[in-house]
Amino acid sequence: MLFDLKSIVVYGLVALAHASPLPELSKRAKLSDFQCPDGTTLSEHDIREALHECQRHNDGSIGKYPAYFGNKSNNQKVFNNIPDGTDLREFPIIVGGKYTGGVPGAYRVVTDYKDNRGDFRGVMQHTGATAGGAYTACTRVANTKREPVEEKEENGNEERSVQMTETEIPEDSTDNTVNDLATRAKKKKVGSATCSDGVTLSKDSVGNAFKECKKHNDYGVGGYPHKFGNKSGNGQVFAGVTKDLREYPIVEGGTWTSGSPGKYRVVTDYKNNFVGVMVEDAGASFTRCTVHDD
């Protein structure tokens, strides 16, 4: 009888495992550098610029872009890993810049239409002789020199943040050539933050916003998180930081999910590392807040 009971339990667990939806191995394609068929390597930064523009605009807003893409080239799929029937769209990638109209060039970022904004699905190159010609998928560059360091940092983010010594970049720093590899050794920890308007945001409130920012893709919740260009007037908000950044609203005593975002923001990079806190001033400018070592 005991054997039968064990068998029932084991088989029941197996049945539950099969009945429950398994987590996706990769819920979305990953941003990185991509190498295209003509030998050009497109940087992650340039791809993210195009992705950001694609997510911000309705189809046909800039020239004819973003434009619907049927995932076909000469009756063959361009991206074999994307299920049939997935609606896709494309937007031009400009090396060292951002597409604003005119000739789109050869390279495209491709997204789906998820949540009316779209998740990143891949990169491709126009390889045909005409505007309506062939497209070929570009290949993700998996072994860039910076990737192992950043991946290791991302995976061990919470444990390492406790062990590392925090050394902030001085507020009056004028050296905007600080190497990002050096600043990683000065990684900041989440703490309470005092802003230029005299308000001190609690560590819990900053932490709540930080967690939400890490959870969501760009534009995943009411337009946030979204890219932050680290500019205010003619200067940088976070002096010396050259990585791509994004922002998410901070609500004192709670968590922002919709409506007016208020004027306080947590700022992270795209590896989910905490960068700092800022407050919006008059004229849509931002000022860095002082994060305390709580």
PDB file of C-alpha atoms in Angstrom:
ATOM      1  CA  MET A   1       0.000   0.000   0.000  1.00  0.00           C
ATOM      2  CA  LEU A   2       2.876   2.320   0.843  1.00  0.00           C
ATOM      3  CA  PHE A   3       4.441   1.602  -2.547  1.00  0.00           C
ATOM      4  CA  ASP A   4       1.166   2.410  -4.268  1.00  0.00           C
ATOM      5  CA  LEU A   5       0.868   5.689  -2.373  1.00  0.00           C
ATOM      6  CA  LYS A   6       4.405   6.685  -3.329  1.00  0.00           C
ATOM      7  CA  SER A   7       3.684   5.811  -6.920  1.00  0.00           C
ATOM      8  CA  ILE A   8       0.585   7.966  -6.905  1.00  0.00           C
ATOM      9  CA  VAL A   9       2.533  10.920  -5.482  1.00  0.00           C
ATOM     10  CA  VAL A  10       5.387  10.542  -7.971  1.00  0.00           C
ATOM     11  CA  TYR A  11       3.104  10.153 -10.967  1.00  0.00           C
ATOM     12  CA  GLY A  12       1.018  13.059  -9.724  1.00  0.00           C
ATOM     13  CA  LEU A  13       4.066  15.305  -9.591  1.00  0.00           C
ATOM     14  CA  VAL A  14       5.120  14.219 -13.058  1.00  0.00           C
ATOM     15  CA  ALA A  15       1.648  14.961 -14.372  1.00  0.00           C
ATOM     16  CA  LEU A  16       1.698  18.398 -12.778  1.00  0.00           C
ATOM     17  CA  ALA A  17       5.088  19.133 -14.293  1.00  0.00           C
ATOM     18  CA  HIS A  18       3.812  18.262 -17.754  1.00  0.00           C
ATOM     19  CA  ALA A  19       0.572  20.148 -17.265  1.00  0.00           C
ATOM     20  CA  SER A  20       2.272  23.316 -16.009  1.00  0.00           C
ATOM     21  CA  PRO A  21       3.677  25.671 -18.622  1.00  0.00           C
ATOM     22  CA  LEU A  22       7.441  25.503 -18.696  1.00  0.00           C
ATOM     23  CA  PRO A  23       9.329  28.790 -18.584  1.00  0.00           C
ATOM     24  CA  GLU A  24      10.576  29.917 -21.961  1.00  0.00           C
ATOM     25  CA  LEU A  25      14.259  29.221 -22.448  1.00  0.00           C
ATOM     26  CA  SER A  26      14.616  32.653 -23.956  1.00  0.00           C
ATOM     27  CA  LYS A  27      11.585  34.876 -23.761  1.00  0.00           C
ATOM     28  CA  ARG A  28      13.121  37.345 -26.159  1.00  0.00           C
ATOM     29  CA  ALA A  29      16.164  37.726 -28.350  1.00  0.00           C
ATOM     30  CA  LYS A  30      19.084  39.322 -26.577  1.00  0.00           C
ATOM     31  CA  LEU A  31      20.685  42.597 -27.562  1.00  0.00           C
ATOM     32  CA  SER A  32      24.366  42.488 -28.376  1.00  0.00           C
ATOM     33  CA  ASP A  33      26.654  43.393 -31.237  1.00  0.00           C
ATOM     34  CA  PHE A  34      25.539  41.713 -34.480  1.00  0.00           C
ATOM     35  CA  GLN A  35      27.614  40.807 -37.529  1.00  0.00           C
ATOM     36  CA  CYS A  36      25.883  41.093 -40.903  1.00  0.00           C
ATOM     37  CA  PRO A  37      26.527  39.216 -44.166  1.00  0.00           C
ATOM     38  CA  ASP A  38      28.604  42.066 -45.629  1.00  0.00           C
ATOM     39  CA  GLY A  39      31.044  41.769 -42.704  1.00  0.00           C
ATOM     40  CA  THR A  40      29.826  44.862 -40.865  1.00  0.00           C
ATOM     41  CA  THR A  41      29.510  44.514 -37.102  1.00  0.00           C
ATOM     42  CA  LEU A  42      26.699  46.658 -35.741  1.00  0.00           C
ATOM     43  CA  SER A  43      27.193  47.823 -32.168  1.00  0.00           C
ATOM     44  CA  GLU A  44      24.697  47.087 -29.430  1.00  0.00           C
ATOM     45  CA  HIS A  45      24.381  50.846 -28.907  1.00  0.00           C
ATOM     46  CA  ASP A  46      23.360  51.542 -32.517  1.00  0.00           C
ATOM     47  CA  ILE A  47      20.905  48.637 -32.466  1.00  0.00           C
ATOM     48  CA  ARG A  48      19.375  49.910 -29.229  1.00  0.00           C
ATOM     49  CA  GLU A  49      18.965  53.392 -30.741  1.00  0.00           C
ATOM     50  CA  ALA A  50      16.966  51.886 -33.614  1.00  0.00           C
ATOM     51  CA  LEU A  51      14.992  49.647 -31.254  1.00  0.00           C
ATOM     52  CA  HIS A  52      14.116  52.639 -29.081  1.00  0.00           C
ATOM     53  CA  GLU A  53      12.837  54.578 -32.112  1.00  0.00           C
ATOM     54  CA  CYS A  54      10.879  51.586 -33.389  1.00  0.00           C
ATOM     55  CA  GLN A  55       9.157  51.151 -30.028  1.00  0.00           C
ATOM     56  CA  ARG A  56       8.318  54.848 -29.748  1.00  0.00           C
ATOM     57  CA  HIS A  57       6.586  55.307 -33.090  1.00  0.00           C
ATOM     58  CA  ASN A  58       3.527  54.027 -34.896  1.00  0.00           C
ATOM     59  CA  ASP A  59       4.045  52.378 -38.273  1.00  0.00           C
ATOM     60  CA  GLY A  60       4.852  54.858 -41.022  1.00  0.00           C
ATOM     61  CA  SER A  61       5.731  57.719 -38.653  1.00  0.00           C
ATOM     62  CA  ILE A  62       9.236  58.373 -40.060  1.00  0.00           C
ATOM     63  CA  GLY A  63       9.219  58.008 -43.807  1.00  0.00           C
ATOM     64  CA  LYS A  64       7.574  54.609 -44.142  1.00  0.00           C
ATOM     65  CA  TYR A  65       9.101  53.314 -40.911  1.00  0.00           C
ATOM     66  CA  PRO A  66       8.482  51.461 -38.702  1.00  0.00           C
ATOM     67  CA  ALA A  67       7.164  49.157 -41.429  1.00  0.00           C
ATOM     68  CA  TYR A  68       5.467  45.771 -41.339  1.00  0.00           C
ATOM     69  CA  PHE A  69       7.843  42.894 -42.096  1.00  0.00           C
ATOM     70  CA  GLY A  70       6.541  39.510 -43.178  1.00  0.00           C
ATOM     71  CA  ASN A  71       9.663  37.496 -42.247  1.00  0.00           C
ATOM     72  CA  LYS A  72      10.067  36.342 -45.845  1.00  0.00           C
ATOM     73  CA  SER A  73      12.855  36.676 -48.391  1.00  0.00           C
ATOM     74  CA  ASN A  74      12.435  34.875 -51.712  1.00  0.00           C
ATOM     75  CA  ASN A  75       9.730  32.734 -50.091  1.00  0.00           C
ATOM     76  CA  GLN A  76      12.117  31.663 -47.310  1.00  0.00           C
ATOM     77  CA  LYS A  77      11.946  32.681 -43.649  1.00  0.00           C
ATOM     78  CA  VAL A  78      14.554  35.239 -42.615  1.00  0.00           C
ATOM     79  CA  PHE A  79      14.335  34.381 -38.891  1.00  0.00           C
ATOM     80  CA  ASN A  80      13.794  30.637 -38.548  1.00  0.00           C
ATOM     81  CA  ASN A  81      13.364  30.841 -34.772  1.00  0.00           C
ATOM     82  CA  ILE A  82      10.288  33.094 -34.976  1.00  0.00           C
ATOM     83  CA  PRO A  83       6.985  31.173 -35.158  1.00  0.00           C
ATOM     84  CA  ASP A  84       4.882  31.466 -38.293  1.00  0.00           C
ATOM     85  CA  GLY A  85       2.132  34.033 -37.992  1.00  0.00           C
ATOM     86  CA  THR A  86       4.105  36.371 -35.706  1.00  0.00           C
ATOM     87  CA  ASP A  87       3.519  39.955 -36.800  1.00  0.00           C
ATOM     88  CA  LEU A  88       6.827  41.791 -37.124  1.00  0.00           C
ATOM     89  CA  ARG A  89       8.047  45.224 -38.074  1.00  0.00           C
ATOM     90  CA  GLU A  90      11.368  46.759 -39.050  1.00  0.00           C
ATOM     91  CA  PHE A  91      13.232  50.014 -38.496  1.00  0.00           C
ATOM     92  CA  PRO A  92      16.538  51.215 -40.013  1.00  0.00           C
ATOM     93  CA  ILE A  93      19.769  50.972 -38.035  1.00  0.00           C
ATOM     94  CA  ILE A  94      22.194  53.816 -38.689  1.00  0.00           C
ATOM     95  CA  VAL A  95      25.838  53.280 -37.758  1.00  0.00           C
ATOM     96  CA  GLY A  96      26.807  56.004 -35.310  1.00  0.00           C
ATOM     97  CA  GLY A  97      23.443  57.719 -35.473  1.00  0.00           C
ATOM     98  CA  LYS A  98      19.674  57.509 -35.593  1.00  0.00           C
ATOM     99  CA  TYR A  99      17.324  57.225 -38.573  1.00  0.00           C
ATOM    100  CA  THR A 100      15.197  60.355 -39.037  1.00  0.00           C
ATOM    101  CA  GLY A 101      14.105  59.946 -42.654  1.00  0.00           C
ATOM    102  CA  GLY A 102      15.513  59.650 -46.157  1.00  0.00           C
ATOM    103  CA  VAL A 103      17.623  56.724 -47.333  1.00  0.00           C
ATOM    104  CA  PRO A 104      17.258  53.928 -44.747  1.00  0.00           C
ATOM    105  CA  GLY A 105      20.496  52.108 -45.504  1.00  0.00           C
ATOM    106  CA  ALA A 106      20.961  48.356 -45.455  1.00  0.00           C
ATOM    107  CA  TYR A 107      20.447  47.389 -41.815  1.00  0.00           C
ATOM    108  CA  ARG A 108      17.234  46.852 -39.849  1.00  0.00           C
ATOM    109  CA  VAL A 109      16.190  46.064 -36.318  1.00  0.00           C
ATOM    110  CA  VAL A 110      13.158  43.778 -36.148  1.00  0.00           C
ATOM    111  CA  THR A 111      10.537  43.699 -33.383  1.00  0.00           C
ATOM    112  CA  ASP A 112       7.162  42.113 -32.839  1.00  0.00           C
ATOM    113  CA  TYR A 113       4.043  44.098 -31.886  1.00  0.00           C
ATOM    114  CA  LYS A 114       3.807  42.906 -28.278  1.00  0.00           C
ATOM    115  CA  ASP A 115       1.917  45.255 -25.938  1.00  0.00           C
ATOM    116  CA  ASN A 116       1.703  47.897 -28.664  1.00  0.00           C
ATOM    117  CA  ARG A 117       5.458  48.558 -28.457  1.00  0.00           C
ATOM    118  CA  GLY A 118       7.279  45.385 -29.490  1.00  0.00           C
ATOM    119  CA  ASP A 119      10.070  43.190 -28.155  1.00  0.00           C
ATOM    120  CA  PHE A 120      13.400  42.860 -29.938  1.00  0.00           C
ATOM    121  CA  ARG A 121      13.454  39.859 -32.285  1.00  0.00           C
ATOM    122  CA  GLY A 122      16.585  40.260 -34.380  1.00  0.00           C
ATOM    123  CA  VAL A 123      18.731  42.189 -36.854  1.00  0.00           C
ATOM    124  CA  MET A 124      18.870  41.808 -40.626  1.00  0.00           C
ATOM    125  CA  GLN A 125      20.590  43.259 -43.673  1.00  0.00           C
ATOM    126  CA  HIS A 126      19.018  44.206 -46.986  1.00  0.00           C
ATOM    127  CA  THR A 127      20.963  42.116 -49.495  1.00  0.00           C
ATOM    128  CA  GLY A 128      18.764  42.460 -52.561  1.00  0.00           C
ATOM    129  CA  ALA A 129      19.381  44.557 -55.638  1.00  0.00           C
ATOM    130  CA  THR A 130      16.112  46.478 -55.251  1.00  0.00           C
ATOM    131  CA  ALA A 131      14.209  48.116 -52.417  1.00  0.00           C
ATOM    132  CA  GLY A 132      11.908  45.113 -52.305  1.00  0.00           C
ATOM    133  CA  GLY A 133      14.737  42.622 -52.531  1.00  0.00           C
ATOM    134  CA  ALA A 134      16.143  39.992 -50.240  1.00  0.00           C
ATOM    135  CA  TYR A 135      16.947  40.180 -46.548  1.00  0.00           C
ATOM    136  CA  THR A 136      19.388  38.052 -44.575  1.00  0.00           C
ATOM    137  CA  ALA A 137      19.525  37.699 -40.797  1.00  0.00           C
ATOM    138  CA  CYS A 138      22.602  39.039 -39.035  1.00  0.00           C
ATOM    139  CA  THR A 139      24.377  36.912 -36.430  1.00  0.00           C
ATOM    140  CA  ARG A 140      24.690  37.816 -32.784  1.00  0.00           C
ATOM    141  CA  VAL A 141      28.294  38.323 -31.692  1.00  0.00           C
ATOM    142  CA  ALA A 142      28.471  36.261 -28.521  1.00  0.00           C
ATOM    143  CA  ASN A 143      32.116  36.736 -27.616  1.00  0.00           C
ATOM    144  CA  THR A 144      32.706  40.470 -27.453  1.00  0.00           C
ATOM    145  CA  LYS A 145      35.429  41.318 -24.967  1.00  0.00           C
ATOM    146  CA  ARG A 146      33.103  43.145 -22.616  1.00  0.00           C
ATOM    147  CA  GLU A 147      30.417  40.474 -22.525  1.00  0.00           C
ATOM    148  CA  PRO A 148      31.895  37.934 -20.057  1.00  0.00           C
ATOM    149  CA  VAL A 149      32.570  40.684 -17.517  1.00  0.00           C
ATOM    150  CA  GLU A 150      29.099  42.150 -17.831  1.00  0.00           C
ATOM    151  CA  GLU A 151      27.344  38.787 -17.812  1.00  0.00           C
ATOM    152  CA  LYS A 152      29.217  37.757 -14.685  1.00  0.00           C
ATOM    153  CA  GLU A 153      28.353  41.054 -13.077  1.00  0.00           C
ATOM    154  CA  GLU A 154      24.693  40.702 -13.974  1.00  0.00           C
ATOM    155  CA  ASN A 155      24.396  37.163 -12.613  1.00  0.00           C
ATOM    156  CA  GLY A 156      26.089  38.024  -9.352  1.00  0.00           C
ATOM    157  CA  ASN A 157      24.651  41.507  -9.075  1.00  0.00           C
ATOM    158  CA  GLU A 158      22.959  41.283  -5.685  1.00  0.00           C
ATOM    159  CA  GLU A 159      25.705  39.291  -3.928  1.00  0.00           C
ATOM    160  CA  ARG A 160      28.546  41.397  -5.281  1.00  0.00           C
ATOM    161  CA  SER A 161      26.835  44.675  -4.447  1.00  0.00           C
ATOM    162  CA  VAL A 162      27.072  43.824  -0.743  1.00  0.00           C
ATOM    163  CA  GLN A 163      30.770  42.994  -0.928  1.00  0.00           C
ATOM    164  CA  MET A 164      31.986  45.845  -3.107  1.00  0.00           C
ATOM    165  CA  THR A 165      33.121  49.167  -1.743  1.00  0.00           C
ATOM    166  CA  GLU A 166      31.034  52.066  -2.990  1.00  0.00           C
ATOM    167  CA  THR A 167      32.965  55.056  -4.306  1.00  0.00           C
ATOM    168  CA  GLU A 168      30.822  57.646  -6.020  1.00  0.00           C
ATOM    169  CA  ILE A 169      32.025  59.758  -8.919  1.00  0.00           C
ATOM    170  CA  PRO A 170      32.384  63.306  -7.535  1.00  0.00           C
ATOM    171  CA  GLU A 171      29.483  65.655  -8.301  1.00  0.00           C
ATOM    172  CA  ASP A 172      31.820  68.252  -9.779  1.00  0.00           C
ATOM    173  CA  SER A 173      33.750  65.818 -11.953  1.00  0.00           C
ATOM    174  CA  THR A 174      34.581  67.289 -15.350  1.00  0.00           C
ATOM    175  CA  ASP A 175      36.347  64.227 -16.665  1.00  0.00           C
ATOM    176  CA  ASN A 176      33.846  62.692 -19.068  1.00  0.00           C
ATOM    177  CA  THR A 177      36.305  60.105 -20.318  1.00  0.00           C
ATOM    178  CA  VAL A 178      36.010  57.787 -17.320  1.00  0.00           C
ATOM    179  CA  ASN A 179      36.351  54.226 -18.537  1.00  0.00           C
ATOM    180  CA  ASP A 180      33.257  52.129 -17.825  1.00  0.00           C
ATOM    181  CA  LEU A 181      35.482  49.224 -16.801  1.00  0.00           C
ATOM    182  CA  ALA A 182      36.916  51.385 -14.041  1.00  0.00           C
ATOM    183  CA  THR A 183      33.530  52.594 -12.844  1.00  0.00           C
ATOM    184  CA  ARG A 184      32.351  48.999 -12.435  1.00  0.00           C
ATOM    185  CA  ALA A 185      34.764  48.686  -9.520  1.00  0.00           C
ATOM    186  CA  LYS A 186      32.922  51.646  -7.962  1.00  0.00           C
ATOM    187  CA  LYS A 187      29.534  50.077  -8.287  1.00  0.00           C
ATOM    188  CA  LYS A 188      26.813  51.804  -6.329  1.00  0.00           C
ATOM    189  CA  LYS A 189      24.358  50.270  -3.929  1.00  0.00           C
ATOM    190  CA  VAL A 190      20.712  51.212  -3.618  1.00  0.00           C
ATOM    191  CA  GLY A 191      20.106  53.610  -0.745  1.00  0.00           C
ATOM    192  CA  SER A 192      17.970  56.530   0.306  1.00  0.00           C
ATOM    193  CA  ALA A 193      18.486  59.638  -1.815  1.00  0.00           C
ATOM    194  CA  THR A 194      18.287  63.362  -1.103  1.00  0.00           C
ATOM    195  CA  CYS A 195      17.360  65.542  -4.073  1.00  0.00           C
ATOM    196  CA  SER A 196      17.898  69.211  -4.868  1.00  0.00           C
ATOM    197  CA  ASP A 197      14.347  70.105  -3.779  1.00  0.00           C
ATOM    198  CA  GLY A 198      15.160  68.946  -0.238  1.00  0.00           C
ATOM    199  CA  VAL A 199      13.143  65.728  -0.445  1.00  0.00           C
ATOM    200  CA  THR A 200      14.762  62.524   0.818  1.00  0.00           C
ATOM    201  CA  LEU A 201      13.452  59.369  -0.814  1.00  0.00           C
ATOM    202  CA  SER A 202      13.570  56.254   1.361  1.00  0.00           C
ATOM    203  CA  LYS A 203      15.773  53.299   0.528  1.00  0.00           C
ATOM    204  CA  ASP A 204      12.660  51.114   0.188  1.00  0.00           C
ATOM    205  CA  SER A 205      11.073  53.484  -2.334  1.00  0.00           C
ATOM    206  CA  VAL A 206      14.235  53.661  -4.415  1.00  0.00           C
ATOM    207  CA  GLY A 207      14.583  49.887  -4.158  1.00  0.00           C
ATOM    208  CA  ASN A 208      10.992  49.299  -5.273  1.00  0.00           C
ATOM    209  CA  ALA A 209      11.536  51.391  -8.399  1.00  0.00           C
ATOM    210  CA  PHE A 210      14.845  49.629  -9.064  1.00  0.00           C
ATOM    211  CA  LYS A 211      13.160  46.210  -8.875  1.00  0.00           C
ATOM    212  CA  GLU A 212      10.377  47.303 -11.240  1.00  0.00           C
ATOM    213  CA  CYS A 213      12.879  48.720 -13.720  1.00  0.00           C
ATOM    214  CA  LYS A 214      14.747  45.403 -13.790  1.00  0.00           C
ATOM    215  CA  LYS A 215      11.524  43.426 -14.287  1.00  0.00           C
ATOM    216  CA  HIS A 216      10.269  45.158 -17.423  1.00  0.00           C
ATOM    217  CA  ASN A 217      11.304  45.730 -21.010  1.00  0.00           C
ATOM    218  CA  ASP A 218      11.354  49.316 -22.229  1.00  0.00           C
ATOM    219  CA  TYR A 219       7.839  50.783 -22.381  1.00  0.00           C
ATOM    220  CA  GLY A 220       6.510  47.773 -20.502  1.00  0.00           C
ATOM    221  CA  VAL A 221       4.528  49.780 -17.913  1.00  0.00           C
ATOM    222  CA  GLY A 222       2.826  52.995 -18.985  1.00  0.00           C
ATOM    223  CA  GLY A 223       5.772  54.107 -21.105  1.00  0.00           C
ATOM    224  CA  TYR A 224       8.451  53.088 -18.586  1.00  0.00           C
ATOM    225  CA  PRO A 225      11.206  52.045 -18.277  1.00  0.00           C
ATOM    226  CA  HIS A 226      12.622  53.997 -21.179  1.00  0.00           C
ATOM    227  CA  LYS A 227      15.989  55.127 -22.388  1.00  0.00           C
ATOM    228  CA  PHE A 228      17.612  58.079 -20.657  1.00  0.00           C
ATOM    229  CA  GLY A 229      20.229  59.975 -22.626  1.00  0.00           C
ATOM    230  CA  ASN A 230      22.139  61.208 -19.544  1.00  0.00           C
ATOM    231  CA  LYS A 231      21.820  64.804 -20.714  1.00  0.00           C
ATOM    232  CA  SER A 232      20.515  67.909 -19.007  1.00  0.00           C
ATOM    233  CA  GLY A 233      21.255  71.184 -20.729  1.00  0.00           C
ATOM    234  CA  ASN A 234      24.803  70.977 -22.029  1.00  0.00           C
ATOM    235  CA  GLY A 235      26.059  68.578 -19.388  1.00  0.00           C
ATOM    236  CA  GLN A 236      25.704  65.032 -18.132  1.00  0.00           C
ATOM    237  CA  VAL A 237      23.463  64.190 -15.207  1.00  0.00           C
ATOM    238  CA  PHE A 238      25.748  61.307 -14.202  1.00  0.00           C
ATOM    239  CA  ALA A 239      29.205  62.621 -15.019  1.00  0.00           C
ATOM    240  CA  GLY A 240      31.520  60.205 -16.780  1.00  0.00           C
ATOM    241  CA  VAL A 241      28.897  57.496 -17.376  1.00  0.00           C
ATOM    242  CA  THR A 242      28.953  56.503 -21.042  1.00  0.00           C
ATOM    243  CA  LYS A 243      26.783  53.376 -20.953  1.00  0.00           C
ATOM    244  CA  ASP A 244      23.216  53.322 -22.271  1.00  0.00           C
ATOM    245  CA  LEU A 245      20.867  54.130 -19.393  1.00  0.00           C
ATOM    246  CA  ARG A 246      17.173  53.945 -18.650  1.00  0.00           C
ATOM    247  CA  GLU A 247      14.824  55.437 -16.074  1.00  0.00           C
ATOM    248  CA  TYR A 248      11.804  54.438 -13.986  1.00  0.00           C
ATOM    249  CA  PRO A 249       9.574  56.569 -11.706  1.00  0.00           C
ATOM    250  CA  ILE A 250      10.070  56.517  -7.946  1.00  0.00           C
ATOM    251  CA  VAL A 251       6.989  56.888  -5.751  1.00  0.00           C
ATOM    252  CA  GLU A 252       7.717  57.593  -2.094  1.00  0.00           C
ATOM    253  CA  GLY A 253       6.066  54.949   0.057  1.00  0.00           C
ATOM    254  CA  GLY A 254       4.915  52.844  -2.874  1.00  0.00           C
ATOM    255  CA  THR A 255       5.544  51.547  -6.387  1.00  0.00           C
ATOM    256  CA  TRP A 256       4.665  53.344  -9.621  1.00  0.00           C
ATOM    257  CA  THR A 257       2.505  51.363 -12.050  1.00  0.00           C
ATOM    258  CA  SER A 258       0.594  53.972 -14.079  1.00  0.00           C
ATOM    259  CA  GLY A 259      -0.580  57.564 -14.265  1.00  0.00           C
ATOM    260  CA  SER A 260       1.579  60.605 -13.622  1.00  0.00           C
ATOM    261  CA  PRO A 261       5.181  59.490 -13.075  1.00  0.00           C
ATOM    262  CA  GLY A 262       6.026  62.342 -10.732  1.00  0.00           C
ATOM    263  CA  LYS A 263       9.464  63.933 -10.822  1.00  0.00           C
ATOM    264  CA  TYR A 264      11.757  61.350  -9.226  1.00  0.00           C
ATOM    265  CA  ARG A 265      13.516  58.604 -11.194  1.00  0.00           C
ATOM    266  CA  VAL A 266      15.768  55.659 -10.530  1.00  0.00           C
ATOM    267  CA  VAL A 267      18.387  55.183 -13.251  1.00  0.00           C
ATOM    268  CA  THR A 268      19.964  51.871 -14.294  1.00  0.00           C
ATOM    269  CA  ASP A 269      22.062  50.617 -17.165  1.00  0.00           C
ATOM    270  CA  TYR A 270      20.863  47.866 -19.497  1.00  0.00           C
ATOM    271  CA  LYS A 271      22.663  45.212 -17.440  1.00  0.00           C
ATOM    272  CA  ASN A 272      20.342  46.020 -14.525  1.00  0.00           C
ATOM    273  CA  ASN A 273      23.022  47.774 -12.498  1.00  0.00           C
ATOM    274  CA  PHE A 274      21.947  50.639 -10.254  1.00  0.00           C
ATOM    275  CA  VAL A 275      23.380  53.958 -11.463  1.00  0.00           C
ATOM    276  CA  GLY A 276      21.626  56.545  -9.323  1.00  0.00           C
ATOM    277  CA  VAL A 277      18.609  58.729  -8.640  1.00  0.00           C
ATOM    278  CA  MET A 278      17.563  62.006 -10.257  1.00  0.00           C
ATOM    279  CA  VAL A 279      14.847  64.629  -9.946  1.00  0.00           C
ATOM    280  CA  GLU A 280      13.119  66.475 -12.770  1.00  0.00           C
ATOM    281  CA  ASP A 281      13.507  70.246 -12.625  1.00  0.00           C
ATOM    282  CA  ALA A 282      11.694  72.994 -14.507  1.00  0.00           C
ATOM    283  CA  GLY A 283      12.068  72.780 -18.264  1.00  0.00           C
ATOM    284  CA  ALA A 284      12.268  68.979 -18.331  1.00  0.00           C
ATOM    285  CA  SER A 285      15.868  69.028 -17.091  1.00  0.00           C
ATOM    286  CA  PHE A 286      17.191  66.587 -14.503  1.00  0.00           C
ATOM    287  CA  THR A 287      19.515  66.889 -11.517  1.00  0.00           C
ATOM    288  CA  ARG A 288      21.345  64.037  -9.879  1.00  0.00           C
ATOM    289  CA  CYS A 289      20.314  63.244  -6.298  1.00  0.00           C
ATOM    290  CA  THR A 290      22.753  62.208  -3.582  1.00  0.00           C
ATOM    291  CA  VAL A 291      22.463  58.507  -2.750  1.00  0.00           C
ATOM    292  CA  HIS A 292      23.269  57.673   0.855  1.00  0.00           C
ATOM    293  CA  ASP A 293      25.144  54.633   2.122  1.00  0.00           C
ATOM    294  CA  ASP A 294      22.344  53.358   4.364  1.00  0.00           C
TER     295      ASP A 294
END
